[in-house]
Amino acid sequence: MLFLYNLLMIFAGFFIKIIALFNPKIKQFVTGRKTVFETLASKIGPSDRTIWFHAASLGEYEQGLPVMEKLKLEFPNYKLVLTFFSPSGFEVRKNNTVADVTVYLPLDTKENAKKFIQLVHPDYVFFIKYEYWPNYLNELKKLQISTYLISGIFRENQLFFKWYGGFYRKTLDAFNHFFVQNSGSKELLARLGKTNVTVSGDTRFDRVVSILEKNNSLDFISEFKNSTLTIVIGSSWPKDESLLINFINSSKDNLKFIIAPHNIKSEQIQDLKNAISRKTVLFSEKENQNLSDYTVFIIDTIGILTKIYSEADIAYVGGGFGNPGVHNILEPATFGVPIIIGPNYSHFAEATALVHQEGCISISNQNELEDAFNLLINNEDERLEKGNICSTFVQMNKGATGKIVKFIFNENTKNLQ
């Protein structure tokens, strides 16, 4: 099976280059990997001590960030190397300040794995949540490099738990320890004979709690809001927007909306603006505007949604009408904001829990969306109660980073000096 996998990787590398000629995102995927080894050779010397973190995309980066920040603070003599698989993660966080080197992860071939690990020569490796690349993991095991999974999630439908997943199961032998989010994941690993498991929780809670310690104010958002009840719509997709536009266009005058779409391509932003009949301004047009005169503010930039949530009275988080489902609800939750989402959230433990606890409302159609918004708009007590449920939920689930770092320190006290 491993032979077939390696053959597949070779073919994949070939066909991806062809697809890249026609697909801008795949082109980023290909071109971004061309200089990885050159970058590593120029930024990591033979005597450097390194710690390698791998994140599939942006969400996994956010989960790993608290651990990266903690290790960076405690052990500044180590260089942190961060890899991404997806362009959507790398392009947004390629200029992060926590890692000393940020690059794409080369495709999982034997040759790439050996060359990458030789250049990085990490003392410690952290894979975040998932992505189990057999050649990289086999090479790490072969070289006896300490390797950990953090904020891991395991589900019964994964290849590990299928009768034909033997070669994939073997990749798990590379991990010294698994830090998983829930007891269900621990039980599934136990079925494979894995006892080196700790239920530590989700490090994203520590990430969003730390946001509260920062200055989240944005003068232009405060100017736009002007003490008016404001709904923040974050990471919306067209399926979300088709329902939301109807509500916005028929809304009362004493209500404002901030929309931060998932996709900020200019043509899609313009289509969204054109579909809204209320007075609307774009972030890119805000200069020399009296923002308080507008009802809708469309954020056609990235990187400020978290701060915007701090000004929300109600949040709608998009993605819940697509696959795999709803985007990050923890950011508005940490600010004590009641949340509305679409129906596809079952793969996200935090969303499932908050819907169950009634801090978050799931809707499936136009009528349910309008009922949910009207409930929160017209009933301040309901709004505040649900917001309190959300903030309490976040505070009660923090602490995963401390558990992970304490374990790593205790296990490697002498080596981490």
mmCIF file of C-alpha atoms in Angstrom, residues 39-392:
data_model
loop_
_atom_site.group_PDB
_atom_site.id
_atom_site.type_symbol
_atom_site.label_atom_id
_atom_site.label_comp_id
_atom_site.label_asym_id
_atom_site.label_seq_id
_atom_site.Cartn_x
_atom_site.Cartn_y
_atom_site.Cartn_z
ATOM 1 C CA THR A 39 14.518 29.174 1.866
ATOM 2 C CA LEU A 40 15.230 26.547 4.505
ATOM 3 C CA ALA A 41 18.896 26.293 3.520
ATOM 4 C CA SER A 42 19.322 30.064 3.773
ATOM 5 C CA LYS A 43 17.538 30.526 7.102
ATOM 6 C CA ILE A 44 18.492 27.427 9.091
ATOM 7 C CA GLY A 45 22.124 26.654 9.848
ATOM 8 C CA PRO A 46 23.572 23.259 10.785
ATOM 9 C CA SER A 47 24.006 24.304 14.421
ATOM 10 C CA ASP A 48 20.522 25.823 14.818
ATOM 11 C CA ARG A 49 18.115 24.028 17.128
ATOM 12 C CA THR A 50 14.617 23.967 15.713
ATOM 13 C CA ILE A 51 11.028 23.089 16.538
ATOM 14 C CA TRP A 52 8.719 22.324 13.614
ATOM 15 C CA PHE A 53 4.968 22.979 13.609
ATOM 16 C CA HIS A 54 2.751 21.829 10.746
ATOM 17 C CA ALA A 55 -0.706 23.299 10.102
ATOM 18 C CA ALA A 56 -2.991 22.256 7.263
ATOM 19 C CA SER A 57 -4.489 25.721 6.941
ATOM 20 C CA LEU A 58 -5.539 28.826 8.849
ATOM 21 C CA GLY A 59 -7.747 27.124 11.429
ATOM 22 C CA GLU A 60 -5.003 24.726 12.458
ATOM 23 C CA TYR A 61 -2.552 27.623 12.683
ATOM 24 C CA GLU A 62 -4.874 29.333 15.157
ATOM 25 C CA GLN A 63 -4.978 26.116 17.202
ATOM 26 C CA GLY A 64 -1.216 25.780 17.265
ATOM 27 C CA LEU A 65 -0.479 29.442 17.909
ATOM 28 C CA PRO A 66 -0.831 29.373 21.732
ATOM 29 C CA VAL A 67 1.666 26.502 21.959
ATOM 30 C CA MET A 68 4.040 28.194 19.518
ATOM 31 C CA GLU A 69 3.888 31.446 21.464
ATOM 32 C CA LYS A 70 4.544 29.688 24.750
ATOM 33 C CA LEU A 71 7.540 27.737 23.448
ATOM 34 C CA LYS A 72 8.909 30.836 21.713
ATOM 35 C CA LEU A 73 8.733 32.760 24.966
ATOM 36 C CA GLU A 74 10.264 30.066 27.139
ATOM 37 C CA PHE A 75 12.945 28.870 24.701
ATOM 38 C CA PRO A 76 14.116 31.733 22.474
ATOM 39 C CA ASN A 77 17.272 29.775 21.564
ATOM 40 C CA TYR A 78 15.177 27.567 19.308
ATOM 41 C CA LYS A 79 14.072 28.557 15.818
ATOM 42 C CA LEU A 80 10.409 27.862 15.099
ATOM 43 C CA VAL A 81 9.660 26.485 11.645
ATOM 44 C CA LEU A 82 6.027 26.637 10.519
ATOM 45 C CA THR A 83 4.655 24.816 7.479
ATOM 46 C CA PHE A 84 1.287 25.047 5.752
ATOM 47 C CA PHE A 85 -0.294 22.689 3.269
ATOM 48 C CA SER A 86 -2.997 25.039 1.976
ATOM 49 C CA PRO A 87 -2.486 28.374 0.182
ATOM 50 C CA SER A 88 -5.441 29.803 2.141
ATOM 51 C CA GLY A 89 -3.421 29.339 5.321
ATOM 52 C CA PHE A 90 0.016 30.245 4.031
ATOM 53 C CA GLU A 91 -0.989 33.375 2.118
ATOM 54 C CA VAL A 92 -2.790 34.847 5.141
ATOM 55 C CA ARG A 93 -0.125 34.002 7.733
ATOM 56 C CA LYS A 94 3.131 33.942 5.760
ATOM 57 C CA ASN A 95 4.222 37.131 7.535
ATOM 58 C CA ASN A 96 3.368 35.965 11.053
ATOM 59 C CA THR A 97 5.710 37.074 13.835
ATOM 60 C CA VAL A 98 5.840 33.893 15.911
ATOM 61 C CA ALA A 99 7.728 31.616 13.486
ATOM 62 C CA ASP A 100 11.284 32.267 12.361
ATOM 63 C CA VAL A 101 10.646 30.465 9.081
ATOM 64 C CA THR A 102 7.263 29.976 7.381
ATOM 65 C CA VAL A 103 7.019 27.853 4.239
ATOM 66 C CA TYR A 104 4.735 25.477 2.383
ATOM 67 C CA LEU A 105 5.119 21.788 3.175
ATOM 68 C CA PRO A 106 6.484 20.044 0.061
ATOM 69 C CA LEU A 107 4.415 17.161 -1.272
ATOM 70 C CA ASP A 108 4.754 13.969 0.737
ATOM 71 C CA THR A 109 7.280 12.028 -1.325
ATOM 72 C CA LYS A 110 10.152 10.047 0.195
ATOM 73 C CA GLU A 111 12.698 12.360 -1.380
ATOM 74 C CA ASN A 112 10.955 15.530 -0.158
ATOM 75 C CA ALA A 113 10.505 14.180 3.361
ATOM 76 C CA LYS A 114 14.176 13.244 3.710
ATOM 77 C CA LYS A 115 15.422 16.539 2.283
ATOM 78 C CA PHE A 116 13.018 18.671 4.322
ATOM 79 C CA ILE A 117 13.827 16.983 7.626
ATOM 80 C CA GLN A 118 17.549 17.068 6.858
ATOM 81 C CA LEU A 119 17.419 20.828 6.299
ATOM 82 C CA VAL A 120 15.184 21.584 9.291
ATOM 83 C CA HIS A 121 16.721 18.899 11.562
ATOM 84 C CA PRO A 122 14.039 19.521 14.247
ATOM 85 C CA ASP A 123 14.405 18.429 17.841
ATOM 86 C CA TYR A 124 10.628 18.475 18.271
ATOM 87 C CA VAL A 125 7.727 18.292 15.832
ATOM 88 C CA PHE A 126 4.090 19.225 16.342
ATOM 89 C CA PHE A 127 1.329 18.275 13.917
ATOM 90 C CA ILE A 128 -1.834 20.271 14.587
ATOM 91 C CA LYS A 129 -5.257 18.573 14.680
ATOM 92 C CA TYR A 130 -4.793 16.319 11.650
ATOM 93 C CA GLU A 131 -2.922 15.667 8.372
ATOM 94 C CA TYR A 132 -0.890 12.516 8.692
ATOM 95 C CA TRP A 133 1.682 12.398 5.910
ATOM 96 C CA PRO A 134 3.159 8.868 5.827
ATOM 97 C CA ASN A 135 6.589 9.671 4.367
ATOM 98 C CA TYR A 136 7.219 12.583 6.722
ATOM 99 C CA LEU A 137 6.044 10.594 9.734
ATOM 100 C CA ASN A 138 8.026 7.494 8.739
ATOM 101 C CA GLU A 139 11.166 9.601 8.392
ATOM 102 C CA LEU A 140 10.588 11.246 11.786
ATOM 103 C CA LYS A 141 10.154 7.819 13.381
ATOM 104 C CA LYS A 142 13.246 6.478 11.648
ATOM 105 C CA LEU A 143 15.327 9.368 13.008
ATOM 106 C CA GLN A 144 13.677 9.078 16.466
ATOM 107 C CA ILE A 145 12.614 12.719 16.477
ATOM 108 C CA SER A 146 10.097 13.574 19.207
ATOM 109 C CA THR A 147 6.755 14.081 17.468
ATOM 110 C CA TYR A 148 3.423 15.169 18.951
ATOM 111 C CA LEU A 149 -0.146 15.663 17.802
ATOM 112 C CA ILE A 150 -1.933 18.601 19.433
ATOM 113 C CA SER A 151 -5.671 19.376 19.458
ATOM 114 C CA GLY A 152 -6.215 16.061 17.698
ATOM 115 C CA ILE A 153 -9.618 14.822 16.623
ATOM 116 C CA PHE A 154 -10.309 11.222 15.607
ATOM 117 C CA ARG A 155 -13.521 9.927 14.051
ATOM 118 C CA GLU A 156 -14.663 6.405 13.275
ATOM 119 C CA ASN A 157 -14.896 7.074 9.534
ATOM 120 C CA GLN A 158 -11.175 7.862 9.254
ATOM 121 C CA LEU A 159 -8.905 5.480 7.352
ATOM 122 C CA PHE A 160 -7.116 4.445 10.553
ATOM 123 C CA PHE A 161 -10.194 2.546 11.693
ATOM 124 C CA LYS A 162 -10.943 0.730 8.418
ATOM 125 C CA TRP A 163 -9.846 -2.856 7.808
ATOM 126 C CA TYR A 164 -7.828 -1.700 4.799
ATOM 127 C CA GLY A 165 -6.080 1.175 6.588
ATOM 128 C CA GLY A 166 -3.118 -0.796 7.932
ATOM 129 C CA PHE A 167 -0.320 1.184 6.264
ATOM 130 C CA TYR A 168 -1.951 4.419 7.421
ATOM 131 C CA ARG A 169 -2.324 3.153 10.997
ATOM 132 C CA LYS A 170 1.414 2.530 11.084
ATOM 133 C CA THR A 171 2.052 6.244 10.604
ATOM 134 C CA LEU A 172 0.616 6.831 14.080
ATOM 135 C CA ASP A 173 3.604 4.974 15.535
ATOM 136 C CA ALA A 174 5.663 8.098 14.826
ATOM 137 C CA PHE A 175 3.907 10.064 17.558
ATOM 138 C CA ASN A 176 5.413 10.116 21.017
ATOM 139 C CA HIS A 177 2.157 11.434 22.424
ATOM 140 C CA PHE A 178 -1.324 12.397 21.287
ATOM 141 C CA PHE A 179 -3.046 15.437 22.796
ATOM 142 C CA VAL A 180 -6.682 15.084 21.764
ATOM 143 C CA GLN A 181 -9.733 17.269 22.154
ATOM 144 C CA ASN A 182 -12.191 14.753 23.561
ATOM 145 C CA SER A 183 -12.634 11.376 25.225
ATOM 146 C CA GLY A 184 -14.133 9.901 22.039
ATOM 147 C CA SER A 185 -10.797 10.392 20.273
ATOM 148 C CA LYS A 186 -8.968 8.754 23.168
ATOM 149 C CA GLU A 187 -11.294 5.748 23.025
ATOM 150 C CA LEU A 188 -10.758 5.338 19.279
ATOM 151 C CA LEU A 189 -6.982 5.434 19.716
ATOM 152 C CA ALA A 190 -7.261 2.877 22.512
ATOM 153 C CA ARG A 191 -8.834 0.504 19.981
ATOM 154 C CA LEU A 192 -5.560 0.735 18.063
ATOM 155 C CA GLY A 193 -3.558 0.019 21.209
ATOM 156 C CA LYS A 194 -2.487 3.619 21.691
ATOM 157 C CA THR A 195 -2.250 4.503 25.376
ATOM 158 C CA ASN A 196 0.091 7.502 25.005
ATOM 159 C CA VAL A 197 -2.907 9.821 24.879
ATOM 160 C CA THR A 198 -4.002 12.852 26.915
ATOM 161 C CA VAL A 199 -7.390 14.533 26.642
ATOM 162 C CA SER A 200 -6.138 18.118 26.775
ATOM 163 C CA GLY A 201 -8.972 19.923 24.996
ATOM 164 C CA ASP A 202 -8.812 22.425 22.156
ATOM 165 C CA THR A 203 -6.019 25.024 22.192
ATOM 166 C CA ARG A 204 -8.249 27.404 20.208
ATOM 167 C CA PHE A 205 -9.988 28.305 23.473
ATOM 168 C CA ASP A 206 -6.676 29.594 24.824
ATOM 169 C CA ARG A 207 -6.155 31.481 21.589
ATOM 170 C CA VAL A 208 -9.482 33.313 21.759
ATOM 171 C CA VAL A 209 -9.217 33.982 25.498
ATOM 172 C CA SER A 210 -5.879 35.707 24.865
ATOM 173 C CA ILE A 211 -7.658 38.046 22.427
ATOM 174 C CA LEU A 212 -9.435 39.657 25.377
ATOM 175 C CA GLU A 213 -6.088 40.899 26.679
ATOM 176 C CA LYS A 214 -5.419 42.883 23.497
ATOM 177 C CA ASN A 215 -6.654 46.230 22.244
ATOM 178 C CA ASN A 216 -9.544 45.297 19.970
ATOM 179 C CA SER A 217 -10.814 48.783 19.243
ATOM 180 C CA LEU A 218 -11.131 50.073 15.674
ATOM 181 C CA ASP A 219 -12.035 53.743 15.442
ATOM 182 C CA PHE A 220 -13.753 53.429 12.074
ATOM 183 C CA ILE A 221 -15.981 50.599 13.348
ATOM 184 C CA SER A 222 -16.990 52.656 16.377
ATOM 185 C CA GLU A 223 -17.729 55.588 14.074
ATOM 186 C CA PHE A 224 -19.883 53.409 11.830
ATOM 187 C CA LYS A 225 -21.729 51.762 14.715
ATOM 188 C CA ASN A 226 -22.513 55.073 16.430
ATOM 189 C CA SER A 227 -24.088 53.336 19.461
ATOM 190 C CA THR A 228 -26.576 51.501 17.195
ATOM 191 C CA LEU A 229 -27.474 47.821 17.607
ATOM 192 C CA THR A 230 -25.101 46.083 15.189
ATOM 193 C CA ILE A 231 -25.100 42.628 13.618
ATOM 194 C CA VAL A 232 -21.696 41.363 12.475
ATOM 195 C CA ILE A 233 -21.783 38.794 9.678
ATOM 196 C CA GLY A 234 -18.451 36.969 9.561
ATOM 197 C CA SER A 235 -16.999 34.609 6.939
ATOM 198 C CA SER A 236 -20.198 34.561 4.884
ATOM 199 C CA TRP A 237 -20.645 32.549 1.710
ATOM 200 C CA PRO A 238 -23.179 33.189 -1.088
ATOM 201 C CA LYS A 239 -25.628 30.673 0.411
ATOM 202 C CA ASP A 240 -25.568 32.611 3.692
ATOM 203 C CA GLU A 241 -25.789 35.942 1.922
ATOM 204 C CA SER A 242 -28.829 34.967 -0.143
ATOM 205 C CA LEU A 243 -30.820 34.757 3.106
ATOM 206 C CA LEU A 244 -29.101 37.639 4.856
ATOM 207 C CA ILE A 245 -29.635 40.120 2.011
ATOM 208 C CA ASN A 246 -33.399 39.644 2.224
ATOM 209 C CA PHE A 247 -33.318 40.365 5.937
ATOM 210 C CA ILE A 248 -31.015 43.376 5.590
ATOM 211 C CA ASN A 249 -33.111 44.946 2.841
ATOM 212 C CA SER A 250 -36.280 44.695 4.935
ATOM 213 C CA SER A 251 -34.689 45.636 8.285
ATOM 214 C CA LYS A 252 -35.597 48.614 10.458
ATOM 215 C CA ASP A 253 -33.620 51.844 10.447
ATOM 216 C CA ASN A 254 -32.348 51.406 14.026
ATOM 217 C CA LEU A 255 -30.115 48.484 13.024
ATOM 218 C CA LYS A 256 -26.697 48.266 11.376
ATOM 219 C CA PHE A 257 -24.794 45.463 9.641
ATOM 220 C CA ILE A 258 -21.116 44.724 9.164
ATOM 221 C CA ILE A 259 -20.383 42.015 6.590
ATOM 222 C CA ALA A 260 -16.960 40.348 6.321
ATOM 223 C CA PRO A 261 -17.328 37.824 3.459
ATOM 224 C CA HIS A 262 -15.150 34.729 3.261
ATOM 225 C CA ASN A 263 -14.236 35.592 -0.316
ATOM 226 C CA ILE A 264 -13.185 39.183 -0.999
ATOM 227 C CA LYS A 265 -12.743 39.044 -4.763
ATOM 228 C CA SER A 266 -13.747 42.432 -6.136
ATOM 229 C CA GLU A 267 -16.459 41.142 -8.467
ATOM 230 C CA GLN A 268 -18.162 39.167 -5.694
ATOM 231 C CA ILE A 269 -17.926 42.120 -3.309
ATOM 232 C CA GLN A 270 -19.505 44.358 -5.922
ATOM 233 C CA ASP A 271 -22.297 41.849 -6.554
ATOM 234 C CA LEU A 272 -22.980 41.748 -2.816
ATOM 235 C CA LYS A 273 -23.056 45.533 -2.564
ATOM 236 C CA ASN A 274 -25.365 45.828 -5.563
ATOM 237 C CA ALA A 275 -27.821 43.350 -4.044
ATOM 238 C CA ILE A 276 -28.222 45.437 -0.875
ATOM 239 C CA SER A 277 -30.732 48.257 -1.042
ATOM 240 C CA ARG A 278 -29.645 49.933 2.205
ATOM 241 C CA LYS A 279 -26.954 52.606 2.207
ATOM 242 C CA THR A 280 -23.695 50.629 1.952
ATOM 243 C CA VAL A 281 -19.987 51.447 2.132
ATOM 244 C CA LEU A 282 -16.933 49.265 1.513
ATOM 245 C CA PHE A 283 -13.840 49.199 3.725
ATOM 246 C CA SER A 284 -11.813 50.155 0.659
ATOM 247 C CA GLU A 285 -14.031 53.245 0.188
ATOM 248 C CA LYS A 286 -14.185 54.413 3.792
ATOM 249 C CA GLU A 287 -11.701 57.286 3.609
ATOM 250 C CA ASN A 288 -13.303 60.738 3.784
ATOM 251 C CA GLN A 289 -16.710 59.179 4.408
ATOM 252 C CA ASN A 290 -19.046 59.918 7.290
ATOM 253 C CA LEU A 291 -19.401 56.267 8.256
ATOM 254 C CA SER A 292 -22.177 56.880 10.751
ATOM 255 C CA ASP A 293 -24.470 57.757 7.816
ATOM 256 C CA TYR A 294 -24.316 54.202 6.465
ATOM 257 C CA THR A 295 -26.395 51.143 7.406
ATOM 258 C CA VAL A 296 -24.168 48.421 5.932
ATOM 259 C CA PHE A 297 -20.368 48.196 6.071
ATOM 260 C CA ILE A 298 -18.748 45.547 3.851
ATOM 261 C CA ILE A 299 -15.222 44.577 4.904
ATOM 262 C CA ASP A 300 -13.339 43.848 1.681
ATOM 263 C CA THR A 301 -10.036 43.153 3.435
ATOM 264 C CA ILE A 302 -8.673 40.456 5.741
ATOM 265 C CA GLY A 303 -7.226 40.315 9.230
ATOM 266 C CA ILE A 304 -9.624 42.501 11.243
ATOM 267 C CA LEU A 305 -12.719 40.332 11.711
ATOM 268 C CA THR A 306 -11.711 39.320 15.238
ATOM 269 C CA LYS A 307 -11.552 42.944 16.366
ATOM 270 C CA ILE A 308 -14.856 43.678 14.629
ATOM 271 C CA TYR A 309 -16.569 40.925 16.625
ATOM 272 C CA SER A 310 -15.745 42.895 19.779
ATOM 273 C CA GLU A 311 -18.232 45.554 18.594
ATOM 274 C CA ALA A 312 -20.999 43.069 17.717
ATOM 275 C CA ASP A 313 -24.320 42.894 19.539
ATOM 276 C CA ILE A 314 -25.273 39.812 17.499
ATOM 277 C CA ALA A 315 -23.076 37.657 15.261
ATOM 278 C CA TYR A 316 -23.910 35.521 12.264
ATOM 279 C CA VAL A 317 -21.043 33.147 11.414
ATOM 280 C CA GLY A 318 -21.079 31.821 7.864
ATOM 281 C CA GLY A 319 -20.221 28.506 6.268
ATOM 282 C CA GLY A 320 -23.070 26.568 7.844
ATOM 283 C CA PHE A 321 -24.811 25.982 4.519
ATOM 284 C CA GLY A 322 -21.709 24.422 2.955
ATOM 285 C CA ASN A 323 -19.279 21.583 3.458
ATOM 286 C CA PRO A 324 -17.582 20.916 5.866
ATOM 287 C CA GLY A 325 -19.629 23.540 7.677
ATOM 288 C CA VAL A 326 -19.640 26.593 9.885
ATOM 289 C CA HIS A 327 -16.540 28.740 10.385
ATOM 290 C CA ASN A 328 -14.965 29.722 13.715
ATOM 291 C CA ILE A 329 -17.623 30.672 16.274
ATOM 292 C CA LEU A 330 -15.204 30.967 19.196
ATOM 293 C CA GLU A 331 -14.076 34.481 18.297
ATOM 294 C CA PRO A 332 -17.504 36.100 18.739
ATOM 295 C CA ALA A 333 -18.229 33.749 21.643
ATOM 296 C CA THR A 334 -15.225 34.964 23.647
ATOM 297 C CA PHE A 335 -16.627 38.517 23.472
ATOM 298 C CA GLY A 336 -19.960 37.315 24.874
ATOM 299 C CA VAL A 337 -21.841 37.745 21.618
ATOM 300 C CA PRO A 338 -24.910 35.564 20.848
ATOM 301 C CA ILE A 339 -24.416 33.667 17.589
ATOM 302 C CA ILE A 340 -26.542 32.472 14.684
ATOM 303 C CA ILE A 341 -25.250 29.800 12.273
ATOM 304 C CA GLY A 342 -26.457 27.591 9.423
ATOM 305 C CA PRO A 343 -27.432 23.904 9.754
ATOM 306 C CA ASN A 344 -24.095 22.211 9.001
ATOM 307 C CA TYR A 345 -22.156 22.291 12.260
ATOM 308 C CA SER A 346 -22.057 18.684 13.512
ATOM 309 C CA HIS A 347 -18.333 18.270 12.736
ATOM 310 C CA PHE A 348 -17.478 21.108 15.126
ATOM 311 C CA ALA A 349 -17.632 20.228 18.812
ATOM 312 C CA GLU A 350 -17.758 23.826 20.013
ATOM 313 C CA ALA A 351 -20.696 24.664 17.737
ATOM 314 C CA THR A 352 -22.555 21.507 18.728
ATOM 315 C CA ALA A 353 -22.043 22.295 22.412
ATOM 316 C CA LEU A 354 -23.135 25.930 22.123
ATOM 317 C CA VAL A 355 -26.248 25.034 20.147
ATOM 318 C CA HIS A 356 -27.091 22.490 22.857
ATOM 319 C CA GLN A 357 -26.489 25.084 25.579
ATOM 320 C CA GLU A 358 -28.578 27.622 23.627
ATOM 321 C CA GLY A 359 -25.883 30.260 23.318
ATOM 322 C CA CYS A 360 -25.920 29.665 19.585
ATOM 323 C CA ILE A 361 -28.970 29.357 17.302
ATOM 324 C CA SER A 362 -28.885 27.140 14.213
ATOM 325 C CA ILE A 363 -31.173 28.084 11.318
ATOM 326 C CA SER A 364 -32.045 26.236 8.097
ATOM 327 C CA ASN A 365 -34.124 28.668 6.038
ATOM 328 C CA GLN A 366 -35.267 32.266 5.619
ATOM 329 C CA ASN A 367 -38.083 32.088 8.174
ATOM 330 C CA GLU A 368 -35.845 30.602 10.862
ATOM 331 C CA LEU A 369 -33.174 33.215 10.197
ATOM 332 C CA GLU A 370 -35.683 36.044 10.571
ATOM 333 C CA ASP A 371 -37.152 34.521 13.744
ATOM 334 C CA ALA A 372 -33.691 34.153 15.280
ATOM 335 C CA PHE A 373 -32.651 37.712 14.457
ATOM 336 C CA ASN A 374 -35.943 39.189 15.650
ATOM 337 C CA LEU A 375 -35.696 37.300 18.942
ATOM 338 C CA LEU A 376 -32.232 38.681 19.652
ATOM 339 C CA ILE A 377 -32.959 42.177 18.358
ATOM 340 C CA ASN A 378 -36.202 42.686 20.271
ATOM 341 C CA ASN A 379 -35.349 40.889 23.518
ATOM 342 C CA GLU A 380 -32.322 42.354 25.290
ATOM 343 C CA ASP A 381 -32.505 39.832 28.146
ATOM 344 C CA GLU A 382 -32.387 36.945 25.670
ATOM 345 C CA ARG A 383 -29.501 38.559 23.856
ATOM 346 C CA LEU A 384 -27.483 39.080 27.017
ATOM 347 C CA GLU A 385 -28.239 35.611 28.383
ATOM 348 C CA LYS A 386 -27.101 33.853 25.221
ATOM 349 C CA GLY A 387 -24.006 36.040 25.052
ATOM 350 C CA ASN A 388 -23.163 35.129 28.636
ATOM 351 C CA ILE A 389 -23.550 31.429 27.824
ATOM 352 C CA CYS A 390 -21.052 31.869 24.997
ATOM 353 C CA SER A 391 -18.397 33.706 27.020
ATOM 354 C CA THR A 392 -18.737 31.318 29.974
#
